[in-house]
Structures are given as C-alpha cells and as structure tokens.
Tab-separated table of C-alpha atoms in Angstrom:
chain	number	residue	atom	x	y	z
A	1	MET	CA	-19.169	29.094	13.820
A	2	LEU	CA	-16.437	28.342	16.285
A	3	VAL	CA	-12.850	29.593	16.237
A	4	ALA	CA	-10.371	27.135	17.703
A	5	HIS	CA	-6.765	27.752	18.740
A	6	CYS	CA	-4.667	24.697	19.420
A	7	ILE	CA	-1.098	23.616	20.107
A	8	ILE	CA	-0.010	19.984	19.818
A	9	TYR	CA	3.207	18.529	21.175
A	10	LEU	CA	4.749	15.133	20.479
A	11	PRO	CA	7.774	13.863	22.393
A	12	LYS	CA	10.988	13.476	20.425
A	13	ALA	CA	12.260	9.964	19.906
A	14	SER	CA	15.715	10.748	21.345
A	15	ASN	CA	14.727	12.484	24.587
A	16	ARG	CA	11.622	13.274	26.578
A	17	LEU	CA	11.566	16.972	25.667
A	18	PHE	CA	8.513	17.998	23.726
A	19	SER	CA	8.953	19.119	20.163
A	20	TYR	CA	6.755	21.810	18.708
A	21	ILE	CA	4.363	20.501	16.086
A	22	ALA	CA	1.905	23.202	15.099
A	23	ILE	CA	-0.088	26.220	16.148
A	24	CYS	CA	-3.310	26.421	14.240
A	25	THR	CA	-6.129	28.919	14.111
A	26	CYS	CA	-9.044	27.432	12.291
A	27	ILE	CA	-12.697	28.154	11.770
A	28	VAL	CA	-14.757	25.061	12.446
A	29	SER	CA	-18.258	24.743	11.078
A	30	HIS	CA	-20.577	21.848	11.747
A	31	ARG	CA	-21.441	21.104	8.100
A	32	GLY	CA	-18.621	19.166	6.452
A	33	ARG	CA	-15.488	17.353	7.442
A	34	VAL	CA	-12.650	19.807	7.242
A	35	ARG	CA	-9.353	18.429	8.435
A	36	THR	CA	-7.015	21.202	9.435
A	37	LYS	CA	-3.317	21.265	8.767
A	38	THR	CA	-2.761	20.550	12.457
A	39	VAL	CA	-4.720	17.290	12.388
A	40	LYS	CA	-3.027	16.107	9.194
A	41	ARG	CA	0.479	17.015	10.318
A	42	ALA	CA	0.076	15.445	13.761
A	43	SER	CA	-1.317	12.236	12.224
A	44	LYS	CA	1.547	11.974	9.753
A	45	VAL	CA	4.137	12.484	12.501
A	46	MET	CA	2.418	9.848	14.650
A	47	ILE	CA	2.471	7.344	11.797
A	48	GLU	CA	6.116	8.017	10.950
A	49	ARG	CA	7.264	7.578	14.561
A	50	TYR	CA	4.858	4.981	15.957
A	51	TYR	CA	3.771	2.921	12.934
A	52	PRO	CA	4.289	-0.525	14.540
A	53	LYS	CA	1.994	0.370	17.459
A	54	LEU	CA	-0.845	1.798	15.349
A	55	THR	CA	-3.729	-0.352	14.110
A	56	LEU	CA	-6.800	-0.066	11.893
A	57	ASP	CA	-8.973	0.398	15.005
A	58	PHE	CA	-10.000	3.920	16.006
A	59	GLU	CA	-10.288	3.140	19.739
A	60	THR	CA	-6.753	1.722	19.918
A	61	ASN	CA	-5.300	4.654	17.993
A	62	LYS	CA	-7.196	7.076	20.243
A	63	ARG	CA	-5.639	5.570	23.390
A	64	LEU	CA	-2.200	5.574	21.775
A	65	ALA	CA	-2.556	9.243	20.786
A	66	ASP	CA	-3.498	9.999	24.389
A	67	GLU	CA	-0.340	8.246	25.653
A	68	ILE	CA	2.254	9.613	23.235
A	69	ALA	CA	1.054	13.160	22.618
A	70	VAL	CA	-0.094	16.105	24.699
A	71	ILE	CA	-3.313	17.116	22.978
A	72	PRO	CA	-5.276	19.967	24.572
A	73	SER	CA	-8.821	18.695	23.936
A	74	LYS	CA	-10.683	15.429	23.598
A	75	ARG	CA	-12.290	16.573	20.351
A	76	LEU	CA	-8.933	17.307	18.728
A	77	ARG	CA	-7.541	13.981	19.984
A	78	ASN	CA	-10.450	12.149	18.366
A	79	LYS	CA	-9.936	14.000	15.070
A	80	ILE	CA	-6.239	13.106	15.042
A	81	ALA	CA	-6.970	9.465	15.912
A	82	GLY	CA	-9.660	9.292	13.223
A	83	TYR	CA	-7.407	10.701	10.521
A	84	THR	CA	-4.591	8.402	11.670
A	85	THR	CA	-6.925	5.413	11.309
A	86	HIS	CA	-7.965	6.656	7.848
A	87	LEU	CA	-4.310	6.951	6.771
A	88	MET	CA	-3.492	3.503	8.162
A	89	LYS	CA	-6.252	2.023	5.999
A	90	ARG	CA	-4.863	3.853	2.962
A	91	ILE	CA	-1.343	2.602	3.761
A	92	GLN	CA	-2.686	-0.971	3.680
A	93	LYS	CA	-3.690	-0.433	0.042
A	94	GLY	CA	-0.400	1.143	-1.028
A	95	PRO	CA	2.094	3.925	-0.341
A	96	VAL	CA	0.686	7.256	0.806
A	97	ARG	CA	2.181	10.513	-0.413
A	98	GLY	CA	3.879	12.554	2.298
A	99	ILE	CA	4.439	9.673	4.713
A	100	SER	CA	7.717	7.809	4.777
A	101	PHE	CA	8.605	5.199	7.337
A	102	LYS	CA	11.113	2.405	7.326
A	103	LEU	CA	8.739	-0.435	6.347
A	104	GLN	CA	7.334	1.479	3.380
A	105	GLU	CA	10.827	2.400	2.137
A	106	GLU	CA	12.017	-1.209	2.460
A	107	GLU	CA	8.976	-2.426	0.518
A	108	ARG	CA	9.661	0.086	-2.264
A	109	GLU	CA	13.335	-0.942	-2.434
A	110	ARG	CA	12.358	-4.618	-2.562
A	111	LYS	CA	10.018	-3.968	-5.495
A	112	ASP	CA	12.708	-1.959	-7.297
A	113	GLN	CA	15.285	-4.736	-6.869
A	114	TYR	CA	12.975	-7.535	-8.076
A	115	VAL	CA	14.429	-9.705	-10.853
A	116	PRO	CA	12.217	-12.508	-12.230
A	117	GLU	CA	13.596	-16.052	-12.154
A	118	ILE	CA	12.495	-16.772	-15.732
A	119	SER	CA	12.827	-14.019	-18.314
A	120	ALA	CA	9.757	-13.170	-20.372
A	121	LEU	CA	12.031	-13.071	-23.432
A	122	ASP	CA	13.357	-16.611	-22.876
A	123	LEU	CA	11.982	-18.616	-25.836
A	124	SER	CA	12.803	-22.056	-24.413
A	125	HIS	CA	9.804	-21.954	-22.026
A	126	THR	CA	7.176	-20.780	-24.541
A	127	ASP	CA	7.436	-23.118	-27.569
A	128	ASN	CA	9.979	-20.792	-29.265
A	129	GLN	CA	7.414	-17.992	-29.570
A	130	LEU	CA	6.815	-14.873	-27.507
A	131	GLN	CA	3.229	-14.454	-26.371
A	132	VAL	CA	2.175	-10.821	-26.791
A	133	ASP	CA	-1.027	-8.870	-27.323
A	134	ASN	CA	-1.972	-6.922	-30.485
A	135	ASP	CA	-0.600	-3.578	-29.327
A	136	THR	CA	2.760	-5.040	-28.305
A	137	ALA	CA	3.055	-6.889	-31.634
A	138	ASP	CA	2.413	-3.634	-33.525
A	139	LEU	CA	4.969	-1.842	-31.356
A	140	LEU	CA	7.621	-4.491	-32.019
A	141	LYS	CA	6.976	-4.289	-35.782
A	142	THR	CA	7.363	-0.499	-35.817
A	143	LEU	CA	10.583	-0.754	-33.791
A	144	GLY	CA	12.058	-3.177	-36.322
A	145	PHE	CA	11.755	-6.412	-34.364
A	146	SER	CA	9.535	-8.125	-36.914
A	147	SER	CA	12.000	-11.032	-37.130
A	148	LEU	CA	11.075	-12.206	-33.614
A	149	PRO	CA	8.730	-15.210	-33.519
A	150	LEU	CA	5.510	-13.832	-32.031
A	151	LYS	CA	2.254	-15.454	-31.009
A	152	VAL	CA	-0.526	-12.879	-30.704
A	153	VAL	CA	-2.782	-13.643	-27.744
A	154	HIS	CA	-6.145	-11.995	-27.151
A	155	VAL	CA	-6.207	-10.291	-23.750
A	156	SER	CA	-9.544	-9.661	-22.081
A	157	GLN	CA	-9.688	-6.319	-20.330
A	158	GLN	CA	-10.975	-6.138	-16.818
A	159	SER	CA	-13.247	-3.234	-16.134
A	160	ALA	CA	-12.376	-1.513	-12.892
A	161	GLU	CA	-15.467	-1.106	-10.798
A	162	ARG	CA	-15.524	2.470	-9.582
A	163	ARG	CA	-17.687	3.610	-6.746
A	164	PHE	CA	-18.815	7.191	-6.646
A	165	ARG	CA	-20.827	8.933	-4.008
A	166	LYS	CA	-24.157	10.231	-5.175
A	167	ARG	CA	-24.680	13.833	-4.227
A	168	ASN	CA	-28.324	14.722	-3.903
C-alpha cells in the first residue's frame, strides 16, 4: 500500500495567480481503479474551463493538462488526463451530472425551447385521425377524450441491448 499526498493548482481564468483546488490524502492500492476526489475534481474543473481545447484523445489531454495545470507527479497527471478523456466520451453521449459549461447549457436551453413545426394534434395532416398506440388510446378514454377520432397503431418495441461485464 502507498499513501499519497498531493496538491493540484489550476490558474484562474481572470489572472495568472494559481487557485487552490484540493489537498488529498489517499491510500492507493494496485488492485482496482480508485479515482480520488482530487482526480475527479481537477478533471471537472479542466472540462469546465478548457472544454473547447480538450479532445477524446488521452495523449492530447495529457499534454494540455501539463500546460494548464501544475501537477506534482506524472502519475497523477496521467490519472487526471485519463479521467478527463473518460468524461469527454461521456459528454459526447449526453449531459454529465456535476459538469456545466456554456455549450452544454445552450444545448439544454435549445431542447427546452423546441416547438415542432407541425403539431401532433393537427388532424389535417393525418386523414382526420390521430395515430396513437394502445396505451395512449386507453389513457385518452379514461380522461374523457373518447370523442376524438383515433387510429390505434401497433408499435413494435425495441429491446435495448445491454452490455454487462462478466465477473469471474
């Protein structure tokens, strides 16, 4: 077992003074991948401040972490760059909890403000009948909208393929 003490500094965006990020005392074992609070916090701050410069490539993110942050050891720098790369890949799939940057907020606002050009309730485009599935038709009947002209359409469900790691 190895006990590691580390301090990480990132420069502030407004001036070149270094802002305090974290002091961490952690016990590192060589068995599993344990990401300390320091690694996670430093990666999140890097993404929030330098998102346009970061990529999905570990080597590029490693060099960028070396330029923008004062990291006391090569091993810690590699851990931060690796977690940053991991988070960047997750951000590509969708929003990540705990990270907010301008592009992600603009994307969320754009989705919230979306108004379709043609309403789903406009009967003139669908042969004067609303196309709904069985569950929606039952819901409309229980809510008292049985007078609406409905056309029940069978919807095939897609099974989501889930991948699990086998632990042996």
